[in-house]
Short mmCIF file of C-alpha atoms and ligand atoms in Angstrom, two decimals:
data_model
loop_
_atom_site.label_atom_id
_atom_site.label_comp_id
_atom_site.label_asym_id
_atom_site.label_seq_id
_atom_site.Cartn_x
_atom_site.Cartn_y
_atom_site.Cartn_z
CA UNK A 33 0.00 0.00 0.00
CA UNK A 34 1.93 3.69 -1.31
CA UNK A 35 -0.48 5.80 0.96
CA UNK A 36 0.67 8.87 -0.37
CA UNK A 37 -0.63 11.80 0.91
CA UNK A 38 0.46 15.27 0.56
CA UNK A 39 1.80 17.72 3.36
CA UNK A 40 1.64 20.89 2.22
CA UNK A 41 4.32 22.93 1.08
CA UNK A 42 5.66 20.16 -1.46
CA UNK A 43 6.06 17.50 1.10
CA UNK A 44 4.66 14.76 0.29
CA UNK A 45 4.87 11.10 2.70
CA UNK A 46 3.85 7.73 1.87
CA UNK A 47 4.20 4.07 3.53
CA UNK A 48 7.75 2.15 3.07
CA UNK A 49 5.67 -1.04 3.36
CA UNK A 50 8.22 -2.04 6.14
CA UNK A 51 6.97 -5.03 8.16
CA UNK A 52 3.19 -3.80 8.14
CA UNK A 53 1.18 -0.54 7.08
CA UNK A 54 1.70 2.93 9.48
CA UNK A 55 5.15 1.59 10.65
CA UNK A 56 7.60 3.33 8.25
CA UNK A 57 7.68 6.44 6.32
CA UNK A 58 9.33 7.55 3.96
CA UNK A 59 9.21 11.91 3.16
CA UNK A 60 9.27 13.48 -0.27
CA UNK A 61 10.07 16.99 -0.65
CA UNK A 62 9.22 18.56 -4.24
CA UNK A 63 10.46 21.95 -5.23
CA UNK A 64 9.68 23.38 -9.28
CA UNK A 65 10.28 19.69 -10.30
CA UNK A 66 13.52 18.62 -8.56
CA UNK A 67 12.32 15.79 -5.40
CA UNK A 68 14.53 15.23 -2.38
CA UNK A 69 13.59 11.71 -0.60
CA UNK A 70 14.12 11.63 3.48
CA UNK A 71 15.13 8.32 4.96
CA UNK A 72 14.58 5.25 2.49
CA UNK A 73 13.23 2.70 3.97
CA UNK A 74 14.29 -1.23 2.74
CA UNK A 75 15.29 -2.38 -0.15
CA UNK A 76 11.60 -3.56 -0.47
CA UNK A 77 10.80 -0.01 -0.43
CA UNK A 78 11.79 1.18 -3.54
CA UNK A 79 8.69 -0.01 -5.49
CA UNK A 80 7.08 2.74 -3.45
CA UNK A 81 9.04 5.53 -3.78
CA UNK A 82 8.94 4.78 -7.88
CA UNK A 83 4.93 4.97 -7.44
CA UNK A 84 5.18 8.13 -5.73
CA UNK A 85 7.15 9.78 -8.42
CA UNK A 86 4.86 8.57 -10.82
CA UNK A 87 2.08 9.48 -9.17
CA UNK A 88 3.28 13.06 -8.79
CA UNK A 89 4.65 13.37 -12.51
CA UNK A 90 8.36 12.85 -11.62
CA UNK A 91 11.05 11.07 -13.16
CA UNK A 92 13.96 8.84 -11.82
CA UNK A 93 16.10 12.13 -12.82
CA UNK A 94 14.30 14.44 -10.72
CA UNK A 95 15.62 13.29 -7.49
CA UNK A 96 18.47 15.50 -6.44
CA UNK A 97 19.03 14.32 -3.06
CA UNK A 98 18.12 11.06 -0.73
CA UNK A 99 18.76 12.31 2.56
CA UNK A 100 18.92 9.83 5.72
CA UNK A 101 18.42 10.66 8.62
CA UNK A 102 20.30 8.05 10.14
CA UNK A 103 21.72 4.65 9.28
CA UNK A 104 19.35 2.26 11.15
CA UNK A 105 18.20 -0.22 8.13
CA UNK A 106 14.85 0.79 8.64
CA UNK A 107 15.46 4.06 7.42
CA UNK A 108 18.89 3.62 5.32
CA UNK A 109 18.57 -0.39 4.11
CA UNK A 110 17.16 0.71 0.94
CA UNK A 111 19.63 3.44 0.28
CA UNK A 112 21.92 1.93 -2.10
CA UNK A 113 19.19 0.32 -4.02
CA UNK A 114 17.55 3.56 -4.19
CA UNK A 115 20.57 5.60 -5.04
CA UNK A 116 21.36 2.85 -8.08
CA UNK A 117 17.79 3.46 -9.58
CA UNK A 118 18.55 7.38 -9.24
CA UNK A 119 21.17 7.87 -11.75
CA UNK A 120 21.40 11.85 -10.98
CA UNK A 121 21.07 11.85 -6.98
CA UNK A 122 23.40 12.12 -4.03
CA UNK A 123 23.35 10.74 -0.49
CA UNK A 124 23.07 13.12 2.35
CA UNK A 125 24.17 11.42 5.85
CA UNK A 126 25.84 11.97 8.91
CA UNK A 127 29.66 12.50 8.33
CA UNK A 128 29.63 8.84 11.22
CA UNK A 129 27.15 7.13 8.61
CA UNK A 130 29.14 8.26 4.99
CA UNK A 131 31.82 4.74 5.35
CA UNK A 132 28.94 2.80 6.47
CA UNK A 133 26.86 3.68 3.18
CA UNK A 134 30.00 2.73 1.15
CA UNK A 135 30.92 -0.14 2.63
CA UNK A 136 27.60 -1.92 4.75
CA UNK A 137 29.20 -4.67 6.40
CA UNK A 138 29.32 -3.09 9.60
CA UNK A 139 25.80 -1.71 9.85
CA UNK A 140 24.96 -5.29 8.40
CA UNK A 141 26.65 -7.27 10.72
CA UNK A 142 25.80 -5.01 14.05
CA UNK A 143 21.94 -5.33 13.19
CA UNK A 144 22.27 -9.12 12.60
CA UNK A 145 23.59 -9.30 16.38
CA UNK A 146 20.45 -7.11 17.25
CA UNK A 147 17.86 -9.04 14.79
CA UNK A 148 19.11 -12.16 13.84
CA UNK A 149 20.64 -13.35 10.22
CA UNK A 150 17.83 -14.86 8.91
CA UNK A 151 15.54 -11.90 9.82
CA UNK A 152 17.87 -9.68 8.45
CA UNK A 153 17.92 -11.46 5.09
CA UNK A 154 14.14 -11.24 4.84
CA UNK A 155 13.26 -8.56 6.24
CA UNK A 156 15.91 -6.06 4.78
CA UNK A 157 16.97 -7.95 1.74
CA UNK A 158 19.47 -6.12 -0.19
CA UNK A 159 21.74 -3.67 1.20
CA UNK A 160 23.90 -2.01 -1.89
CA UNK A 161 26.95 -0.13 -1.50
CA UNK A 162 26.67 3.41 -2.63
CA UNK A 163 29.97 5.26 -4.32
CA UNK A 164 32.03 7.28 -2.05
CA UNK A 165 32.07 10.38 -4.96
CA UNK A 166 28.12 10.03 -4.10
CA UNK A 167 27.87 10.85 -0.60
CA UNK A 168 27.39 14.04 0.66
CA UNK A 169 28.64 13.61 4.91
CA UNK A 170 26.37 16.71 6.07
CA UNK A 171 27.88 18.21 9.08
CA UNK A 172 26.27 20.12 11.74
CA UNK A 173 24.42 23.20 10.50
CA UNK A 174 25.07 22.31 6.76
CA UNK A 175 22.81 23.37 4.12
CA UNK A 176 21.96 21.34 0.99
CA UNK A 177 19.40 23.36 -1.72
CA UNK A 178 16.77 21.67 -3.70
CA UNK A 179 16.08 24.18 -6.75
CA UNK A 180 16.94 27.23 -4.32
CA UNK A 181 15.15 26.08 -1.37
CA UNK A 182 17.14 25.58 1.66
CA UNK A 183 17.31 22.14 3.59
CA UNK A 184 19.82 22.77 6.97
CA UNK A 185 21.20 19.43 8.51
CA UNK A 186 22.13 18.86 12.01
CA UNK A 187 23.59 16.99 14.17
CA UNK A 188 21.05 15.31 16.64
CA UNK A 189 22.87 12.81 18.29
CA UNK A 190 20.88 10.79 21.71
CA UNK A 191 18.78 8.05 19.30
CA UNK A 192 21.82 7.22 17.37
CA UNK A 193 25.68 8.96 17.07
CA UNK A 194 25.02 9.13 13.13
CA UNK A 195 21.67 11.17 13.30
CA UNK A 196 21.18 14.23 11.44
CA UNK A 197 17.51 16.29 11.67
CA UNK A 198 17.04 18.67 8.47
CA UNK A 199 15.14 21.94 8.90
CA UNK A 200 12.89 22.69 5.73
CA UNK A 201 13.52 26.48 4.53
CA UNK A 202 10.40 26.72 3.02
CA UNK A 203 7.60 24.96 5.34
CA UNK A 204 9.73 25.91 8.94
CA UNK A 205 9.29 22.14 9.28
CA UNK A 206 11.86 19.57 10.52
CA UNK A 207 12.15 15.93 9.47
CA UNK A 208 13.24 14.29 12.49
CA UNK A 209 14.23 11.04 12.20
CA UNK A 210 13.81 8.74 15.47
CA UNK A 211 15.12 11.92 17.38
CA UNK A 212 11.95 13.16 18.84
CA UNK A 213 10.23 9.72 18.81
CA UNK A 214 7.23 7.68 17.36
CA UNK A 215 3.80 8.56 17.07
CA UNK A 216 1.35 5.99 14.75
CA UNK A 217 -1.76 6.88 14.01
CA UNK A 218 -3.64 4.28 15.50
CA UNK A 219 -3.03 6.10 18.87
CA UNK A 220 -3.82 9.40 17.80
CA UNK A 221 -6.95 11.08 19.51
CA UNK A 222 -8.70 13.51 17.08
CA UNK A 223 -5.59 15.97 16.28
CA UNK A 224 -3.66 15.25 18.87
CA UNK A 225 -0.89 12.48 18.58
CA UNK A 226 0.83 9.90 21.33
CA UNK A 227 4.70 10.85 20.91
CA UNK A 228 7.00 7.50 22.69
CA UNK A 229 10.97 8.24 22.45
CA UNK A 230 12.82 5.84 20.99
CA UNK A 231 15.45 4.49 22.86
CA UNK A 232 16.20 1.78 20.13
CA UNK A 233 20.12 0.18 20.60
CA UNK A 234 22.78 0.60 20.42
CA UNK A 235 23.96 4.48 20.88
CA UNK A 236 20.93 5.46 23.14
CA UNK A 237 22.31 8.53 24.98
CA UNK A 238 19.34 9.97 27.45
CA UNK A 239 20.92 13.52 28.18
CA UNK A 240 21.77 13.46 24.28
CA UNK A 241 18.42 12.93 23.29
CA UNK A 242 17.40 15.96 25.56
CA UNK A 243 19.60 18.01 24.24
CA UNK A 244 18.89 17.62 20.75
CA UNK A 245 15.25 18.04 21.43
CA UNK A 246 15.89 20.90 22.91
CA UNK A 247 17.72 22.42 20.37
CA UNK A 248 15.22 21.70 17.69
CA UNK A 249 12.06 22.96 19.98
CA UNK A 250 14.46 26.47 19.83
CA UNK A 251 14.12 26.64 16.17
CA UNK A 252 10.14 26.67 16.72
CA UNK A 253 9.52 24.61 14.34
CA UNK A 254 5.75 24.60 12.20
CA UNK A 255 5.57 21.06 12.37
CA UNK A 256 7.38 17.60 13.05
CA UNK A 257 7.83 14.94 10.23
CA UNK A 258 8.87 11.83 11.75
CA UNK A 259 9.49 8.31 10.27
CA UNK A 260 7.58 6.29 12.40
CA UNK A 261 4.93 8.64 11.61
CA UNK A 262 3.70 11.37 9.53
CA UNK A 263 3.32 14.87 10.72
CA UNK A 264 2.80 16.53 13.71
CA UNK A 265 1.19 20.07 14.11
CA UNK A 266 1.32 20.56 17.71
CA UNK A 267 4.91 20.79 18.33
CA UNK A 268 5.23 22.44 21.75
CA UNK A 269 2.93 20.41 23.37
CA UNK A 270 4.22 17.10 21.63
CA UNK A 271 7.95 17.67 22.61
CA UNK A 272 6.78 18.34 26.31
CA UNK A 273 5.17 15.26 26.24
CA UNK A 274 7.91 13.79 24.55
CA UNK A 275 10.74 14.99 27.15
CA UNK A 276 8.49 14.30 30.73
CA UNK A 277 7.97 10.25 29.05
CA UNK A 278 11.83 10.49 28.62
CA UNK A 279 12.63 11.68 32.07
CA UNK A 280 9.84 8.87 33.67
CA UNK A 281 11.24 6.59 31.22
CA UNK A 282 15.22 7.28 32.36
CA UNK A 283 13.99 6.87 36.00
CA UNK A 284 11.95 3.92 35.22
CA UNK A 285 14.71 2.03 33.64
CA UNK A 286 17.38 2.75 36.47
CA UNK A 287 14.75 1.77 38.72
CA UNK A 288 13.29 -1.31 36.76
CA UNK A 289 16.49 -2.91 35.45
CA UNK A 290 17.91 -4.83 38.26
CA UNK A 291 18.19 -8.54 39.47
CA UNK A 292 17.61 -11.76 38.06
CA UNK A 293 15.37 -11.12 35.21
CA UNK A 294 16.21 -7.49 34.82
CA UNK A 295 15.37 -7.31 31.03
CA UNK A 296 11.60 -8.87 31.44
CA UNK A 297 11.62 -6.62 34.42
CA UNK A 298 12.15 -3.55 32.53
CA UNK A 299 9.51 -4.65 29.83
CA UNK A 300 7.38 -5.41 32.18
CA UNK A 301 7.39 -1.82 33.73
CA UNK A 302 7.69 -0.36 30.55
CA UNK A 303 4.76 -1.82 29.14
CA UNK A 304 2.62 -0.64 32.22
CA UNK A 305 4.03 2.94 31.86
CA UNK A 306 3.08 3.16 28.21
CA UNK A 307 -0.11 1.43 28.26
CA UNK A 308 -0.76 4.11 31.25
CA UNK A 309 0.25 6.96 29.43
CA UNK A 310 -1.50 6.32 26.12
CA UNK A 311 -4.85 6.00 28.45
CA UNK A 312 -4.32 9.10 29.87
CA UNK A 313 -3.80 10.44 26.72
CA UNK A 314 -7.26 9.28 25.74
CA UNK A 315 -6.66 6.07 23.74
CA UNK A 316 -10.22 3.44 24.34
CA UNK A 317 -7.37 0.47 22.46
CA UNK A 318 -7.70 -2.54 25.01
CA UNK A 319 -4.07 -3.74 26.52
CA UNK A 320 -4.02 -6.33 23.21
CA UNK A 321 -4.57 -3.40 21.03
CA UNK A 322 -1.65 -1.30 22.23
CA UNK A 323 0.59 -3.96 22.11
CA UNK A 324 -0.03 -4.54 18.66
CA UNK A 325 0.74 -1.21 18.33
CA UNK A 326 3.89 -0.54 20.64
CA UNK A 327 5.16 -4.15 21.37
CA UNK A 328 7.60 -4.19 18.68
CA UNK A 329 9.14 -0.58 20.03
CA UNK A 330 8.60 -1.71 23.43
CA UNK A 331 10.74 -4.50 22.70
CA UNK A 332 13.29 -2.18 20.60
CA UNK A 333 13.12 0.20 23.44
CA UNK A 334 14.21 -2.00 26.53
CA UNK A 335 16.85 -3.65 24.65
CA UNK A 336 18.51 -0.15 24.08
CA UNK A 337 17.74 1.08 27.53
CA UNK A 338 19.46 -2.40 28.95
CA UNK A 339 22.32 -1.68 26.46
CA UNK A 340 22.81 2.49 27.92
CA UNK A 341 22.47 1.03 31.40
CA UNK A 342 24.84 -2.02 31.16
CA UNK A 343 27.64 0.30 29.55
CA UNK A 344 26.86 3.19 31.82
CA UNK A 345 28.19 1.47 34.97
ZN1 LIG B 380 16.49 4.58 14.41
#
């Protein structure tokens, strides 16, 4: 399913068809013909993003740029496969991401030890080299320009060391990446959206993540595009949500993960907080419900808090 839908402003998002509907997004950003994609999805992806040209009257030469926001497969597997298809584009990516887009062995091999091989294999499929002449390493504060219009890169490290959020010129929006969290749909109440950080393995850095929320909240943004997903209009209020879950969930954690059993622990408490949280928010989605929803990021998330703790001491 594409589920493209349009933005505003010439930003355009539709589904990466990663592991089921409303995961995984993947951003378009159109300016007087010339497209910039931001993050890629998997290789699996690409099918997608080719219908969403299509659909908008764009060809394989349009796209100037395919921007990641960081190297995490789900949002950089399909980048070389991408970049291969468009002839005419370069790669945007945190200077600490460039070798890894050249040569994927690494990023391969590290997710493999968090996923499994045989997951890997089916679930990201190919992961293509991309030449180093290709790669543009955006450092902090860097601007790249799609037909004139300004797209500012920085460095937003706390979800991942190789993260980069880019500020649109045009729309005042930012595209986030996993820095200021998930929100899906399904736990959305009228306008206003259920925002979870994402403390996902292995370079989870609390105080990080704070300050790199921070620093985007000072640029005031108009509105949040995040991976994991779609847009957010109420940006003050979402990042103060955003930051109080990450201070409960820092406590929790240190709190949580201890003993025998600290991991199921953790989950455990987790879980509870979560489930509690999107209630309060105003969710009616029984416990089964939300854990179709969150389980997998639950999951994600206590294996990366376990990860910060157990090298922290
Ligand atoms: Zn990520």
């Amino acid at each position: 399913m594409l589920n493209l839908h349009t933005c505003g402003d010439g930003i355009y998002v539709f589904d990466a068809a990663y592991l089921k509907p409303g995961l995984a997004a993947i951003h378009l950003i159109v300016e007087d013909g010339r497209a910039a994609f931001v993050d890629t999805g998997v290789a699996s992806s690409l099918p997608n993003a080719l219908a969403a040209l299509q659909t908008l009257g764009l060809d394989v030469c349009a796209v100037d740029y395919v921007i990641l926001t960081h190297v995490h497969l789900d949002h950089a597997g399909g980048a070389g496969v991408m970049m291969r298809r468009f002839p005419d584009a370069r790669l945007v990516v945190h200077p600490r991401g460039a070798r890894h887009m050249v040569d994927p062995s690494k990023l391969v091999a590290g997710a493999a030890a968090v996923y499994g091989e045989a997951y890997m294999r089916k679930v990201y499929g190919e992961i293509a080299p991309i030449a180093a002449h290709r790669i543009i390493a955006a450092e902090d504060g860097d601007v790249v320009t799609l037909a004139g219009r300004s797209l500012r890169c920085f460095d937003t490290p706390g979800h991942a060391l190789h993260h980069i959020c880019i500020l649109d010129g045009k729309s005042g929006g930012i595209f986030t990446g996993d820095a200021c969290g998930l929100a899906y749909a399904a736990l959305d109440v009228g306008e206003r959206r259920f925002i979870v950080p994402a403390t996902t393995p292995s370079q989870f850095d609390p105080e990080a993540m704070r300050a790199s929320i921070e620093h985007l909240r000072v640029l005031n943004p108009t509105a949040l595009y995040l991976p994991h997903y779609g847009r957010v209009e109420n940006v003050a209020q979402t990042l103060t949500d955003l930051l109080r879950r990450l201070d409960d969930i820092v406590t929790l954690a240190r709190r949580e993960y201890v003993g025998e059993e600290a991991a199921a622990r953790l989950q455990r408490a987790l879980t509870d907080y979560l489930f509690s949280e999107a209630r309060a928010h105003g969710s009616p989605l029984d416990d089964a419900a939300l854990a179709e929803v969150l389980g997998m990021d639950i999951g994600l998330n206590v294996q990366g808090l376990a990860h910060w703790l157990n090298t922290e001491k």
